[in-house]
Backbone as JSON, one array per atom type, in Angstrom:
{
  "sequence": "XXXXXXXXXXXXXXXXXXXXXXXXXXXXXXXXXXXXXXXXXXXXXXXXXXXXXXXXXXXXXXXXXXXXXXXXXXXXXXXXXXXXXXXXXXXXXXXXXXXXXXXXXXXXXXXXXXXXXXXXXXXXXXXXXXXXXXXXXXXXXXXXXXXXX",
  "N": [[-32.45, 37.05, 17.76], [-32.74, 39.9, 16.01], [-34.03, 41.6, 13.73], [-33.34, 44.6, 12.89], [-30.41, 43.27, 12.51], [-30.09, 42.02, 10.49], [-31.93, 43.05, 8.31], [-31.81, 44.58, 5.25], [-30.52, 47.72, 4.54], [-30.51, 49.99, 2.45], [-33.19, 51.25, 1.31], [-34.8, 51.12, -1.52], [-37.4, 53.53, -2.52], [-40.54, 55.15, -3.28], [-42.51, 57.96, -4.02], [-46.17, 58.12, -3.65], [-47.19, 59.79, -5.89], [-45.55, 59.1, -7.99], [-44.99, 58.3, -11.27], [-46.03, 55.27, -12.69], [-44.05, 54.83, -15.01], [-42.24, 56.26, -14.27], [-41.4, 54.66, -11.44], [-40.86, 52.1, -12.62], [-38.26, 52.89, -13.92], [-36.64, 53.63, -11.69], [-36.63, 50.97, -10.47], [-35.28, 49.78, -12.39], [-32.95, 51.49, -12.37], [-31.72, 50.77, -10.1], [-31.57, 48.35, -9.93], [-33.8, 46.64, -8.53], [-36.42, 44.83, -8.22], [-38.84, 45.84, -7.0], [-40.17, 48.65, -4.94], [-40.71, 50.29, -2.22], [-43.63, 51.89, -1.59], [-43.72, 55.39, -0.15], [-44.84, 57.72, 1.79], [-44.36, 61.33, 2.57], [-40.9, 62.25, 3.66], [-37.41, 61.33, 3.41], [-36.32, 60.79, 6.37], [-38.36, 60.89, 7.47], [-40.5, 59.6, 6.32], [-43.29, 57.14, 5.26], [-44.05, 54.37, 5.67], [-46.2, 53.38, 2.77], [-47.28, 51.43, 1.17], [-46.59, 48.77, -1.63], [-44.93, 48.23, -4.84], [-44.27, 46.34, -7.38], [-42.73, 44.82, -9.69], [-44.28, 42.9, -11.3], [-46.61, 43.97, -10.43], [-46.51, 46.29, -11.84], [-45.99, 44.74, -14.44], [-48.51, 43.32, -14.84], [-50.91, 44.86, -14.41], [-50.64, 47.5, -15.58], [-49.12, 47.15, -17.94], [-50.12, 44.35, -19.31], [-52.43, 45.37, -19.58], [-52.37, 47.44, -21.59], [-51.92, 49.76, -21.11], [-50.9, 53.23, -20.32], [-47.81, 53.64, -19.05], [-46.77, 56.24, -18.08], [-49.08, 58.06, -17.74], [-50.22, 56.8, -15.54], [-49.94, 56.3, -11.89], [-48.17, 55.51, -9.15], [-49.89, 54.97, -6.51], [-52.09, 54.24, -7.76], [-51.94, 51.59, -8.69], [-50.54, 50.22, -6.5], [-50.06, 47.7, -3.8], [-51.57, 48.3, -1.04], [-52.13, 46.99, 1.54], [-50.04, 47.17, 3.91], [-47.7, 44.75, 5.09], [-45.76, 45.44, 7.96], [-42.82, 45.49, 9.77], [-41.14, 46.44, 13.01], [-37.84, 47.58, 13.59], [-36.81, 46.06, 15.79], [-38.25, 43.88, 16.23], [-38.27, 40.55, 16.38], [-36.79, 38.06, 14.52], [-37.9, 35.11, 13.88], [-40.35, 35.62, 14.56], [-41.22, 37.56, 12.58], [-41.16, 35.67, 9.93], [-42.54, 34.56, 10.5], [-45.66, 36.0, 10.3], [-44.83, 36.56, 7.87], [-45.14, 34.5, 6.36], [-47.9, 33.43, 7.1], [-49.33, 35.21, 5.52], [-48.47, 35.22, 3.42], [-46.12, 36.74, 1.98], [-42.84, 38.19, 1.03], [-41.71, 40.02, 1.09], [-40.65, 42.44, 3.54], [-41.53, 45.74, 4.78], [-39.32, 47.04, 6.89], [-39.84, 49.13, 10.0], [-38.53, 52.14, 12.27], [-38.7, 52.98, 15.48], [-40.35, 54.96, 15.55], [-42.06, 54.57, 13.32], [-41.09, 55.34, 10.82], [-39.77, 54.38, 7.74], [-37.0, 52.11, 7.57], [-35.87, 50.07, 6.86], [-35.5, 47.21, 4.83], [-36.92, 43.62, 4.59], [-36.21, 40.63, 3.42], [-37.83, 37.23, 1.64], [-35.2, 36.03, 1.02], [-32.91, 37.18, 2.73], [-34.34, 36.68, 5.22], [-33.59, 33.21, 4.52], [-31.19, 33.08, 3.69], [-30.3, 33.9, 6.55], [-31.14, 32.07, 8.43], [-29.77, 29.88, 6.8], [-27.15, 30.07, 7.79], [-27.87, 30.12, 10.26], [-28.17, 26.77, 10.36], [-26.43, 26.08, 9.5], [-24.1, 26.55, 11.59], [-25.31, 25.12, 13.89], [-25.03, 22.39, 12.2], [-22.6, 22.18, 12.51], [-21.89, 21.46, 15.57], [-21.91, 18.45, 16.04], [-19.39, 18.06, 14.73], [-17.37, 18.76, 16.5], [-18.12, 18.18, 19.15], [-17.69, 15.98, 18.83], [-14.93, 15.43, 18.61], [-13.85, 16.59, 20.85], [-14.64, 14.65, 22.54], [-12.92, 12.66, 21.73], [-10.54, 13.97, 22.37], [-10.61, 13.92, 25.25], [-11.2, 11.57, 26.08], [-8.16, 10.4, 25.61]],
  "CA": [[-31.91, 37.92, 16.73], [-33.57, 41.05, 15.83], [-34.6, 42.47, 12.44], [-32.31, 45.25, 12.1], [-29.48, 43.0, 11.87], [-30.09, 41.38, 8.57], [-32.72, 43.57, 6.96], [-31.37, 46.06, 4.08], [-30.6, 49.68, 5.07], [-30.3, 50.86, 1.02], [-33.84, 50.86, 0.53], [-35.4, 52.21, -2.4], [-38.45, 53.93, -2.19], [-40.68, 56.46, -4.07], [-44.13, 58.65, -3.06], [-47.11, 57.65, -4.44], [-48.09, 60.23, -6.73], [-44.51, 59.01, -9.03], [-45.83, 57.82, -12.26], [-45.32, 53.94, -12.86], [-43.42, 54.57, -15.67], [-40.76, 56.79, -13.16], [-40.94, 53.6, -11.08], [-40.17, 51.16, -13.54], [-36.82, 53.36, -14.44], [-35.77, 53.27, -10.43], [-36.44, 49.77, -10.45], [-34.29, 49.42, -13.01], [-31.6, 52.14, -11.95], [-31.34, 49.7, -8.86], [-31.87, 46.79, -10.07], [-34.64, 45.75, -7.73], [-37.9, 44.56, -8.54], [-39.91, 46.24, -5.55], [-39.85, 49.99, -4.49], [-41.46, 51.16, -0.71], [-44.21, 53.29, -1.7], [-43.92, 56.19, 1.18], [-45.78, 59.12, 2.12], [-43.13, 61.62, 3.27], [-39.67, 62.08, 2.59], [-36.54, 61.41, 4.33], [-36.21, 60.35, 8.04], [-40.3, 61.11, 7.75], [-41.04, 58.66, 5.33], [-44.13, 56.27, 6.51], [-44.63, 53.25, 4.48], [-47.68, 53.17, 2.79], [-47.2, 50.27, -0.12], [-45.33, 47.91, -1.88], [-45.19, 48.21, -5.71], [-43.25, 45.32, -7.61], [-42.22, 45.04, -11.44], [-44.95, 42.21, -11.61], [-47.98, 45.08, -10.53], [-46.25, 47.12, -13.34], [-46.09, 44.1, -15.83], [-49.82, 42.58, -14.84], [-51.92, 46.12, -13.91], [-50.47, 48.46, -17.15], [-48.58, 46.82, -19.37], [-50.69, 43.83, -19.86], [-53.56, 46.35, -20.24], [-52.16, 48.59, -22.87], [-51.86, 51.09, -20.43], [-49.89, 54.35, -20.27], [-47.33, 53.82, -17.88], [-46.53, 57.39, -17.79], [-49.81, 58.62, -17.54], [-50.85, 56.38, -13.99], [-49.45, 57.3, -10.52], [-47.81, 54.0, -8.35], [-50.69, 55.35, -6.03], [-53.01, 53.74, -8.55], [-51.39, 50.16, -8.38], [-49.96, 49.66, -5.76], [-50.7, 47.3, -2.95], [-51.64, 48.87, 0.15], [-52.34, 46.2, 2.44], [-48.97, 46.64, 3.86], [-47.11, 44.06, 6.46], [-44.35, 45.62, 8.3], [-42.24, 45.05, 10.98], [-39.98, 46.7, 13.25], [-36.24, 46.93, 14.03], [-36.14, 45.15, 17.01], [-38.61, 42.48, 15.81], [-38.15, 38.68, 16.49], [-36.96, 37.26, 12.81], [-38.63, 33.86, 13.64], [-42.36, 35.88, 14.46], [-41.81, 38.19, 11.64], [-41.04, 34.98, 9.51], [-44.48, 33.66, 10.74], [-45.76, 36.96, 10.01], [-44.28, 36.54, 6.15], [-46.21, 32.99, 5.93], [-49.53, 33.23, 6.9], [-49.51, 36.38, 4.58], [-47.69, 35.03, 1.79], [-45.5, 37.92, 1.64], [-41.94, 38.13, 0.53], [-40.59, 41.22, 1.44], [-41.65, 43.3, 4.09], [-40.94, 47.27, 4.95], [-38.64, 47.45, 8.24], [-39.7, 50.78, 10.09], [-37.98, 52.31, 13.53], [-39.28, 53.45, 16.61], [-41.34, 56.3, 14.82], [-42.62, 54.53, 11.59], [-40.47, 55.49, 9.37], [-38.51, 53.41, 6.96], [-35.61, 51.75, 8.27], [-34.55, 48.85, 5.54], [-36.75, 46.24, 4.4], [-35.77, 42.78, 4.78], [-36.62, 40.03, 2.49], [-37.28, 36.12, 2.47], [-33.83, 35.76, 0.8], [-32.45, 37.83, 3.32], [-34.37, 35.0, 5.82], [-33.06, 32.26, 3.97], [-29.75, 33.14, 4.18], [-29.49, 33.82, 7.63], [-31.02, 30.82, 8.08], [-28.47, 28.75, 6.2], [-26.4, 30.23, 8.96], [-27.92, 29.15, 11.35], [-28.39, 25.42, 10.37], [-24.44, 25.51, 9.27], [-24.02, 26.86, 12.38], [-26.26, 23.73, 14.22], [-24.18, 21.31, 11.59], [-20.75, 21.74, 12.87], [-21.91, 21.2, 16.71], [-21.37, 16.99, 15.93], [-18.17, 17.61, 14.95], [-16.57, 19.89, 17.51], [-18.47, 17.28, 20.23], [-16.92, 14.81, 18.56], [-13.28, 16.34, 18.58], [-13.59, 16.96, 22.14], [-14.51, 13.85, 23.56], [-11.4, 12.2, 21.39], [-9.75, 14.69, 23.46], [-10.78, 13.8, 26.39], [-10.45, 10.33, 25.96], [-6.94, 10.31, 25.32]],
  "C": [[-33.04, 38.85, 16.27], [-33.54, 41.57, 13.95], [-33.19, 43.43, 12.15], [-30.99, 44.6, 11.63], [-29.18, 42.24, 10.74], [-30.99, 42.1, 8.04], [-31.6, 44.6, 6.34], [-31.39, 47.18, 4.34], [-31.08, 50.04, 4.16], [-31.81, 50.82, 0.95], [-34.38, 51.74, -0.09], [-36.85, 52.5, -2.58], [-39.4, 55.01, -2.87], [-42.16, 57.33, -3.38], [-44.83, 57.83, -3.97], [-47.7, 58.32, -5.49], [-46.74, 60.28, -8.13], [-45.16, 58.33, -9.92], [-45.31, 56.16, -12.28], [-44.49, 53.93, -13.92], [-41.44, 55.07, -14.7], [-40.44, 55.53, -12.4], [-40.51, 52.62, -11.42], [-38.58, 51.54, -14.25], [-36.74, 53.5, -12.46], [-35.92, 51.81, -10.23], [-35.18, 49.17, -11.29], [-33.13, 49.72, -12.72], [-31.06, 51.03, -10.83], [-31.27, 48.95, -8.9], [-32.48, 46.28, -9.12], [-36.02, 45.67, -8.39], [-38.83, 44.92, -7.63], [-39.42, 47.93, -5.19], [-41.13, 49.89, -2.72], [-42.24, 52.06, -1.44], [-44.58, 54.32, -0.2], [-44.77, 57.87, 0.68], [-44.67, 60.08, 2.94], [-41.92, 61.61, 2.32], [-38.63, 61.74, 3.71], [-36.45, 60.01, 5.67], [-37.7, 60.08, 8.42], [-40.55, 59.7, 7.09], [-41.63, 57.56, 5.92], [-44.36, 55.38, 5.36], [-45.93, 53.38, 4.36], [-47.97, 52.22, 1.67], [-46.39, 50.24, -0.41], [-45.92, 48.44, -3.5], [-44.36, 47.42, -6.3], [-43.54, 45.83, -9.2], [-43.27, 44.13, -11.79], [-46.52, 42.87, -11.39], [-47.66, 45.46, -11.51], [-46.9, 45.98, -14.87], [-48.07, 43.84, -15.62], [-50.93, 43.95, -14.76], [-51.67, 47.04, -15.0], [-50.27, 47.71, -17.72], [-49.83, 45.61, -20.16], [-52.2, 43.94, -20.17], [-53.48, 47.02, -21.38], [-52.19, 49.62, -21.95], [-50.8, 52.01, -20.25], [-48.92, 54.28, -18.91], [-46.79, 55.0, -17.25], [-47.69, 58.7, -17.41], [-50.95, 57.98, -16.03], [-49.78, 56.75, -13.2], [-48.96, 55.62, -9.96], [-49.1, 54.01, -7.93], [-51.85, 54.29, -6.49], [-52.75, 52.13, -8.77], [-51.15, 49.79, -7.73], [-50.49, 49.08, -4.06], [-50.57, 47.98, -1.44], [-52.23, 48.24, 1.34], [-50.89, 45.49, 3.15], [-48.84, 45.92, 5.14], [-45.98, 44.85, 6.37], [-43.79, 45.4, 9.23], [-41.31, 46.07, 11.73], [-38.68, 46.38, 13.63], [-35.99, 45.8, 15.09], [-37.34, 44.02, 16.88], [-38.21, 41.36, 15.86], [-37.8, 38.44, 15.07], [-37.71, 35.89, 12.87], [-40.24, 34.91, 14.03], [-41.65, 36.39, 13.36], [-41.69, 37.32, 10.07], [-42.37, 34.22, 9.32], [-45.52, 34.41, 9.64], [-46.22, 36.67, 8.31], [-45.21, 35.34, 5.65], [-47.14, 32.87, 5.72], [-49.81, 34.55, 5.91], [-49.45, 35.9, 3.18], [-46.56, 35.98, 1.29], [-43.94, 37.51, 1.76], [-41.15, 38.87, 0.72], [-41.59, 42.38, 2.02], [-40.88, 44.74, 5.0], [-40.27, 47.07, 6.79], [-39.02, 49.41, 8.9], [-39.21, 50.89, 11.76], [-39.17, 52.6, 14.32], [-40.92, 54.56, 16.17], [-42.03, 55.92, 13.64], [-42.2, 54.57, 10.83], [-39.77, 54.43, 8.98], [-37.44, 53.56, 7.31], [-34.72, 51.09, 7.48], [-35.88, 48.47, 5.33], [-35.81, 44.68, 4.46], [-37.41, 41.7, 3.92], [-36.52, 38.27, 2.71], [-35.88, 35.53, 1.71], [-32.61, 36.1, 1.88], [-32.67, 36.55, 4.63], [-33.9, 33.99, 5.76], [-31.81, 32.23, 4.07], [-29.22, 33.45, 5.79], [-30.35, 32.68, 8.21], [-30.66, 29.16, 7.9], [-27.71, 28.74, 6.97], [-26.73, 29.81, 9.64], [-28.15, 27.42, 11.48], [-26.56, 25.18, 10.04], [-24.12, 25.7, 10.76], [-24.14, 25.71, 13.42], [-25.12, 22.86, 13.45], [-22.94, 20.94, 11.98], [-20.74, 21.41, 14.39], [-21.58, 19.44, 16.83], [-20.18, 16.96, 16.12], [-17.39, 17.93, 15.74], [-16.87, 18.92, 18.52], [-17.24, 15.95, 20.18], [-15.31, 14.81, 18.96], [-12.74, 16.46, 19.97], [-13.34, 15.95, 22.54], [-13.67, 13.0, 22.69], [-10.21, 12.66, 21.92], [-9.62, 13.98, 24.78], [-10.57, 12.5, 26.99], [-9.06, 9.74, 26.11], [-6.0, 11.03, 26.45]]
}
């Protein structure tokens, strides 16, 4: 199974020179806690950091700092992991581990942002596949009562 088919298309994303206070109102508009910081726009757009609501809370706020007067640019982590579409989900799972990372930028053929896929997004497919695995007993089972008979 490949990456593009469970990561997130919608994803939300901003440049780096948006103020953290602008990002803390698209976080919100979206209700996500994480924006793509890209370089670019569009179809262009090259990941270049992650910025979460927990950089915002721990890097300004619990400074006293102007969140309208810093840039994401200025917070945001740029030691990004990403992956592409046609990526393995068990390596880029590995990937996510020895990192520690949680949610990581999907980009296509060219770099650009594609989705982003998340370990909830992991987790749930996943669950699928162990439900998936779980019902092979009983279907065995079912058969050879069949077959028996």
């Amino acid at each position: 199974m490949n990456i593009r088919d469970i990561c997130t298309i919608q994803t939300i994303s901003c440049n780096r020179d948006e103020t953290v206070q602008g990002a803390a109102l698209l976080m919100r508009k979206h209700h996500v806690g994480d924006l793509v910081v890209v370089d670019g726009s569009d179809g262009d757009a090259i990941p270049a950091g992650m910025v979460t609501d927990r950089d915002i809370v721990v890097s300004v706020v619990a400074l006293g700092l102007d969140p309208a007067s810093l840039q994401v640019g200025d917070i945001m982590s740029d030691d990004l992991l990403t992956c592409r579409e046609d990526d393995d989900v068990y390596q880029t799972i590995e990937h996510m581990r020895l990192r520690g990372i949680r949610r990581v930028p999907v980009v296509n053929a060219n770099g650009a942002l594609a989705g982003i896929v998340s370990a909830d997004d992991l987790l749930e497919f996943l669950a699928e596949e162990m439900g998936d695995l779980s019902r092979i007993s009983g279907s065995q089972q079912a058969h050879e009562k069949r077959a028996r008979h």
